[in-house]
Coordinates of C-alpha atoms in Angstrom, one line a residue:
M969 CA 17.8 118.0 104.1
A970 CA 18.2 114.4 104.7
Q971 CA 21.0 112.4 104.0
S972 CA 20.3 109.4 101.4
V973 CA 21.0 106.2 102.8
G974 CA 24.2 104.2 102.0
I975 CA 24.4 100.8 101.5
K976 CA 26.7 100.9 104.8
D977 CA 24.0 102.1 106.8
V978 CA 22.0 98.9 106.1
A979 CA 25.0 97.0 107.0
R980 CA 25.2 98.4 110.0
A981 CA 21.6 97.8 110.6
A982 CA 21.7 94.2 110.0
G983 CA 24.7 93.5 111.5
V984 CA 26.5 92.4 108.9
S985 CA 29.3 93.6 106.5
V986 CA 29.6 95.8 103.6
G987 CA 30.1 92.9 101.2
T988 CA 27.5 91.0 102.0
V989 CA 25.2 92.8 101.7
S990 CA 26.2 94.0 97.5
N991 CA 25.8 90.7 97.6
V992 CA 22.2 90.2 98.5
I993 CA 21.4 93.3 96.7
N994 CA 23.7 90.9 93.5
R995 CA 23.8 87.3 94.1
P996 CA 21.2 86.6 96.4
D997 CA 21.4 82.9 96.3
T998 CA 25.5 83.2 97.3
V999 CA 23.6 84.4 100.9
A1000 CA 22.5 82.6 103.9
S1001 CA 18.5 83.0 103.8
E1002 CA 18.1 83.8 107.4
T1003 CA 20.6 86.7 106.8
R1004 CA 19.4 87.8 103.1
A1005 CA 16.0 88.5 105.0
R1006 CA 17.5 89.9 107.9
V1007 CA 19.2 92.2 105.0
Q1008 CA 16.7 92.6 102.9
S1009 CA 14.8 94.1 106.3
A1010 CA 17.5 96.6 106.7
I1011 CA 16.8 97.5 103.4
D1012 CA 12.8 97.8 103.1
R1013 CA 12.9 100.1 106.7
L1014 CA 15.8 102.5 105.1
G1015 CA 15.0 102.7 102.7
Y1016 CA 18.0 102.2 100.6
V1017 CA 18.0 102.4 96.3
R1018 CA 21.3 101.4 95.0
S1019 CA 23.0 103.7 93.5
E1020 CA 23.0 103.3 89.8
S1021 CA 25.1 105.4 88.9
A1022 CA 28.2 104.1 90.7
R1023 CA 27.5 100.7 89.7
Q1024 CA 27.7 101.8 86.0
L1025 CA 30.7 103.4 86.4
R1026 CA 32.3 100.2 88.5
A1027 CA 30.9 97.8 85.1
G1028 CA 31.7 100.4 82.7
R1029 CA 28.6 99.5 81.2
S1030 CA 25.9 102.5 81.5
R1031 CA 21.8 101.3 80.6
I1032 CA 21.0 104.3 79.1
M1033 CA 21.0 105.0 75.2
G1034 CA 20.8 108.6 74.6
L1035 CA 18.3 109.0 71.9
L1036 CA 18.9 113.1 70.0
V1037 CA 16.7 114.2 67.0
L1038 CA 16.1 117.3 65.2
D1039 CA 12.3 118.2 66.6
M1040 CA 9.9 116.4 69.2
G1041 CA 7.2 118.7 68.5
N1042 CA 7.6 116.2 65.2
P1043 CA 5.0 113.9 65.5
F1044 CA 7.6 111.3 63.3
F1045 CA 10.4 111.6 66.0
V1046 CA 7.7 110.7 68.9
D1047 CA 7.4 107.6 66.5
V1048 CA 11.0 106.7 65.8
A1049 CA 11.0 107.4 70.3
R1050 CA 8.6 104.8 70.0
G1051 CA 10.2 102.7 68.3
A1052 CA 13.7 102.6 70.3
E1053 CA 12.4 102.5 73.5
R1054 CA 10.6 99.4 73.0
A1055 CA 13.4 97.5 71.8
A1056 CA 15.8 98.8 74.5
R1057 CA 13.5 98.1 77.1
E1058 CA 13.3 95.0 75.6
A1059 CA 17.0 94.7 76.6
G1060 CA 17.0 96.0 80.2
L1061 CA 18.2 99.9 78.5
G1062 CA 16.5 103.2 79.3
V1063 CA 16.2 106.0 76.4
M1064 CA 17.0 109.7 77.2
V1065 CA 15.3 111.6 74.8
C1066 CA 16.9 114.9 73.4
N1067 CA 15.9 117.9 71.1
S1068 CA 18.4 119.6 69.0
A1069 CA 15.6 121.6 67.8
Q1070 CA 18.0 121.4 64.3
N1071 CA 19.9 123.3 66.1
A1072 CA 24.1 123.0 65.8
A1073 CA 24.8 124.5 68.3
E1074 CA 21.9 122.8 70.8
E1075 CA 23.2 119.7 69.0
A1076 CA 27.1 119.4 70.1
D1077 CA 25.5 120.2 73.8
Y1078 CA 23.5 117.0 74.0
L1079 CA 26.6 115.4 72.3
A1080 CA 28.8 116.3 74.9
L1081 CA 26.3 115.6 78.3
F1082 CA 26.0 112.4 76.5
A1083 CA 29.8 111.8 76.3
E1084 CA 30.0 113.1 80.0
Q1085 CA 27.5 110.6 80.7
R1086 CA 29.2 107.9 79.4
V1087 CA 25.8 106.2 78.0
R1088 CA 26.3 102.7 76.0
G1089 CA 25.6 104.5 72.6
V1090 CA 23.6 107.0 71.2
L1091 CA 21.4 107.2 68.3
L1092 CA 21.8 110.6 65.8
T1093 CA 19.5 112.9 64.0
P1094 CA 22.2 115.2 62.5
A1095 CA 20.8 118.9 62.4
D1096 CA 25.1 120.3 61.8
A1097 CA 24.9 120.2 57.7
T1098 CA 28.3 120.6 58.3
G1099 CA 29.5 117.0 60.2
R1100 CA 31.4 118.6 62.4
N1101 CA 29.7 117.4 66.0
I1102 CA 29.5 113.9 64.3
E1103 CA 32.9 114.3 64.0
T1104 CA 34.1 115.8 67.9
F1105 CA 31.4 113.2 69.4
R1106 CA 33.5 110.1 67.5
R1107 CA 36.6 111.4 69.6
H1108 CA 34.6 110.2 72.6
G1109 CA 34.5 106.5 71.5
I1110 CA 30.9 105.7 71.9
P1111 CA 29.7 104.1 69.8
F1112 CA 26.6 105.7 67.6
V1113 CA 23.6 105.2 65.2
L1114 CA 22.3 108.0 62.8
V1115 CA 18.4 108.0 62.2
D1116 CA 16.6 109.0 59.1
R1117 CA 20.0 109.8 57.7
V1118 CA 22.3 107.5 55.5
A1119 CA 26.0 107.5 56.9
E1120 CA 27.7 108.6 53.5
G1121 CA 31.6 108.7 53.9
T1122 CA 31.4 107.1 57.9
T1123 CA 31.7 104.0 59.0
E1124 CA 29.3 103.6 62.0
C1125 CA 25.5 101.9 61.4
S1126 CA 22.4 104.3 59.7
V1127 CA 18.7 103.4 59.1
S1128 CA 17.2 106.0 57.1
V1129 CA 14.3 105.1 54.2
D1130 CA 14.7 105.9 50.7
D1131 CA 13.5 110.2 50.4
V1132 CA 14.6 109.9 46.9
A1133 CA 12.1 107.2 46.2
G1134 CA 9.7 109.1 48.7
G1135 CA 10.0 113.0 46.7
A1136 CA 9.6 110.9 43.5
L1137 CA 6.3 108.8 44.6
A1138 CA 4.8 112.0 45.7
V1139 CA 5.8 113.8 42.3
R1140 CA 4.9 110.8 40.6
H1141 CA 1.3 111.0 41.5
L1142 CA 0.9 114.9 40.7
V1143 CA 1.9 114.5 37.3
D1144 CA -0.3 111.3 36.7
A1145 CA -3.1 113.5 38.1
G1146 CA -2.3 116.3 35.9
H1147 CA -0.3 118.9 37.2
R1148 CA 2.1 120.0 35.1
S1149 CA 3.6 123.2 37.4
I1150 CA 4.3 122.2 41.1
A1151 CA 5.6 123.7 44.5
Y1152 CA 8.3 121.8 46.5
V1153 CA 8.1 123.5 49.9
S1154 CA 10.9 122.2 51.1
G1155 CA 12.3 123.0 54.6
P1156 CA 16.1 124.2 55.2
P1157 CA 18.4 123.7 53.1
G1158 CA 21.7 122.1 54.4
L1159 CA 19.1 119.4 55.7
N1160 CA 20.0 115.6 53.2
Q1161 CA 16.6 114.4 53.6
V1162 CA 14.9 118.2 52.0
R1163 CA 17.8 117.3 49.4
D1164 CA 17.3 113.6 48.6
R1165 CA 13.1 115.0 48.6
R1166 CA 14.0 117.7 45.9
I1167 CA 16.3 115.1 43.5
G1168 CA 13.3 112.5 43.9
A1169 CA 10.6 114.7 42.7
L1170 CA 13.3 116.4 40.0
N1171 CA 13.3 112.5 38.8
A1172 CA 9.6 112.4 38.0
L1173 CA 9.0 115.4 36.4
A1174 CA 12.5 114.3 34.5
E1175 CA 10.2 110.8 33.9
A1176 CA 7.3 113.0 32.7
G1177 CA 9.2 115.2 30.0
L1178 CA 8.8 117.7 32.2
G1179 CA 12.7 119.9 33.1
P1180 CA 13.7 120.6 36.6
E1181 CA 11.1 124.4 35.9
A1182 CA 8.6 122.9 37.0
L1183 CA 9.9 122.7 40.2
R1184 CA 9.1 126.1 42.4
E1185 CA 11.3 125.7 45.4
L1186 CA 10.0 127.5 48.4
P1187 CA 12.8 126.9 51.2
T1188 CA 12.0 127.4 54.7
E1189 CA 14.0 127.9 57.6
R1190 CA 12.2 125.4 59.7
L1191 CA 9.6 122.0 59.2
D1192 CA 7.2 123.6 61.3
V1193 CA 3.4 123.9 60.5
S1194 CA 4.2 127.8 61.5
A1195 CA 7.3 127.5 58.9
G1196 CA 4.0 125.8 56.9
R1197 CA 2.0 128.7 57.3
D1198 CA 4.8 131.4 55.8
A1199 CA 5.7 129.0 52.7
G1200 CA 1.1 128.8 51.9
A1201 CA 1.5 133.0 52.1
R1202 CA 4.3 133.0 49.1
L1203 CA 2.9 130.6 47.5
L1204 CA -0.9 132.7 46.8
G1205 CA 1.1 135.5 46.6
L1206 CA 3.0 134.1 42.9
A1207 CA 1.4 135.4 39.8
D1208 CA 1.4 132.4 37.8
R1209 CA 0.7 130.3 40.6
P1210 CA 1.8 125.9 40.4
T1211 CA -1.3 123.7 40.7
A1212 CA 0.0 122.1 43.3
V1213 CA 2.4 121.2 46.3
F1214 CA 4.4 119.2 47.5
C1215 CA 5.9 119.3 51.4
A1216 CA 9.1 118.1 52.6
N1217 CA 6.7 117.1 55.2
D1218 CA 3.5 116.6 56.7
L1219 CA 4.4 120.0 59.8
L1220 CA 4.8 122.0 56.8
A1221 CA 1.7 120.8 55.1
L1222 CA -0.4 121.1 57.0
G1223 CA 0.5 124.7 57.0
V1224 CA 0.4 125.2 53.8
L1225 CA -3.4 123.6 54.1
Q1226 CA -4.2 127.0 57.2
A1227 CA -2.9 129.4 55.0
L1228 CA -5.4 128.5 51.9
Y1229 CA -8.7 127.9 54.1
A1230 CA -8.0 131.3 55.6
A1231 CA -7.6 132.6 51.9
G1232 CA -10.4 130.4 50.6
V1233 CA -8.2 128.1 48.3
S1234 CA -10.0 124.9 47.8
V1235 CA -8.2 121.9 48.1
P1236 CA -7.7 119.9 46.6
D1237 CA -9.8 122.1 44.2
D1238 CA -7.8 124.6 43.4
L1239 CA -4.4 123.2 44.3
A1240 CA -3.0 119.7 45.7
I1241 CA -1.6 119.0 48.2
V1242 CA 0.4 115.9 48.8
G1243 CA 3.2 115.5 52.4
Y1244 CA 5.7 113.4 53.9
D1245 CA 6.2 111.2 56.8
D1246 CA 2.1 110.1 57.3
I1247 CA 2.1 111.5 61.2
E1248 CA -1.5 110.8 62.8
F1249 CA -2.7 114.6 62.1
A1250 CA -2.3 114.0 58.1
A1251 CA -5.7 111.7 58.1
A1252 CA -6.8 114.1 60.8
A1253 CA -6.2 117.2 59.1
A1254 CA -9.7 119.1 58.0
V1255 CA -9.3 118.2 54.9
P1256 CA -7.3 114.5 54.8
L1257 CA -3.8 114.6 53.8
T1258 CA -1.9 112.3 50.9
S1259 CA 1.5 111.7 52.4
V1260 CA 5.1 109.0 52.3
R1261 CA 4.7 107.2 54.3
Q1262 CA 7.8 106.3 56.6
P1263 CA 8.1 103.6 59.1
A1264 CA 9.1 105.5 62.3
V1265 CA 9.0 103.1 64.1
T1266 CA 10.5 100.7 62.3
M1267 CA 13.5 102.4 61.7
G1268 CA 13.9 103.7 65.1
A1269 CA 13.7 99.7 66.9
L1270 CA 16.4 98.6 64.4
A1271 CA 18.4 101.7 64.6
A1272 CA 18.2 100.9 68.2
E1273 CA 18.2 97.3 67.5
L1274 CA 21.9 97.9 65.7
L1275 CA 23.3 99.6 68.4
L1276 CA 22.4 97.0 71.0
E1277 CA 24.8 94.8 68.5
E1278 CA 27.1 97.4 68.5
T1279 CA 27.6 97.4 72.3
E1280 CA 26.7 94.1 73.2
Q1281 CA 29.1 91.9 72.2
G1282 CA 31.6 90.2 74.5
E1283 CA 34.8 89.8 74.0
G1284 CA 36.6 87.1 71.5
E1285 CA 33.4 87.7 69.3
R1286 CA 32.6 88.5 65.8
T1287 CA 33.1 91.8 65.5
H1288 CA 30.4 93.7 64.3
E1289 CA 29.7 94.7 61.0
H1290 CA 28.2 98.2 60.4
R1291 CA 25.3 98.0 58.3
R1292 CA 23.2 101.3 56.5
V1293 CA 19.1 99.6 56.5
V1294 CA 17.1 102.5 53.7
L1295 CA 13.6 101.6 54.7
Q1296 CA 11.4 102.1 51.2
P1297 CA 8.7 104.9 52.1
E1298 CA 5.1 104.3 50.2
L1299 CA 2.6 106.4 48.6
V1300 CA -0.9 107.3 51.2
V1301 CA -3.8 108.9 49.4
R1302 CA -6.3 111.0 50.7
R1303 CA -8.7 113.5 49.1
S1304 CA -6.4 116.6 49.6
S1305 CA -4.6 115.1 45.9
L1306 CA -7.8 113.7 44.5
A1307 CA -9.0 116.2 42.4
A1308 CA -9.2 115.6 38.5
R1309 CA -7.4 118.3 36.1

């Protein structure tokens, strides 16, 4: 295996000191043009690439931002990553994207990796409902921003969407369409987002004079299409089947839609569906899906900007103030919920 070319090799080939090579790389204006050309020629000839990790260790500041999300198979989190990457790139940083797969143990492993790599900071959508992983990571002193989660009981920044309002939007729409019995395919009950969307749904029912019994919850272990198909099968097996279903995200809704289609149940004539997130596939479904839109790209960008603001302040500058940014959702109505009751 060929050995990598180091700065000493470049200095030897150019007939200059290591310090001169370093100046050519980092402060070229301080080196005479003839010497600079000779060093650059040696760099090009030898194929030298500076060690960015070593430079970062010397400077004490990484140019990498960590991003840990619940599920990179969910287009919602792909959009969050796009927004974060765009903001980071404008600041000259890269983003290391990792996927906890909604698993607390995997989340802990990735947070440990971020600490080992001394990343600039972390954008985190927590998978661990207990908060222990966050408490452990906080000891490393690496700044982090919570994404798609309100920073309750912590001092960190967060960027989220008002999921209580989003759940209310979805169920209010169904109630206004005449539905009085609604299923909620909720996902893992430990997730704050699932809890808040349920609270919003119950609020909308109360506004209409309906009690909590009007909402039939069907929890799932995951927030994916497969879990949605399973929930759809359970929904079909109910003796007193609701006339509408609200799903905690669009992947669950698409899975429910598949199960209903396979069973010959008409959407929306026999059963209306509303999802959450408004991913790209929602509009492209066999029956275009009504969904609560979250501004995912904006969420990722704002979270990255808050992290950059915290990590780039210099000595003597005003202390960074942690903020909780809460964005508002929007209901996007499509054919899956439009049948008259």
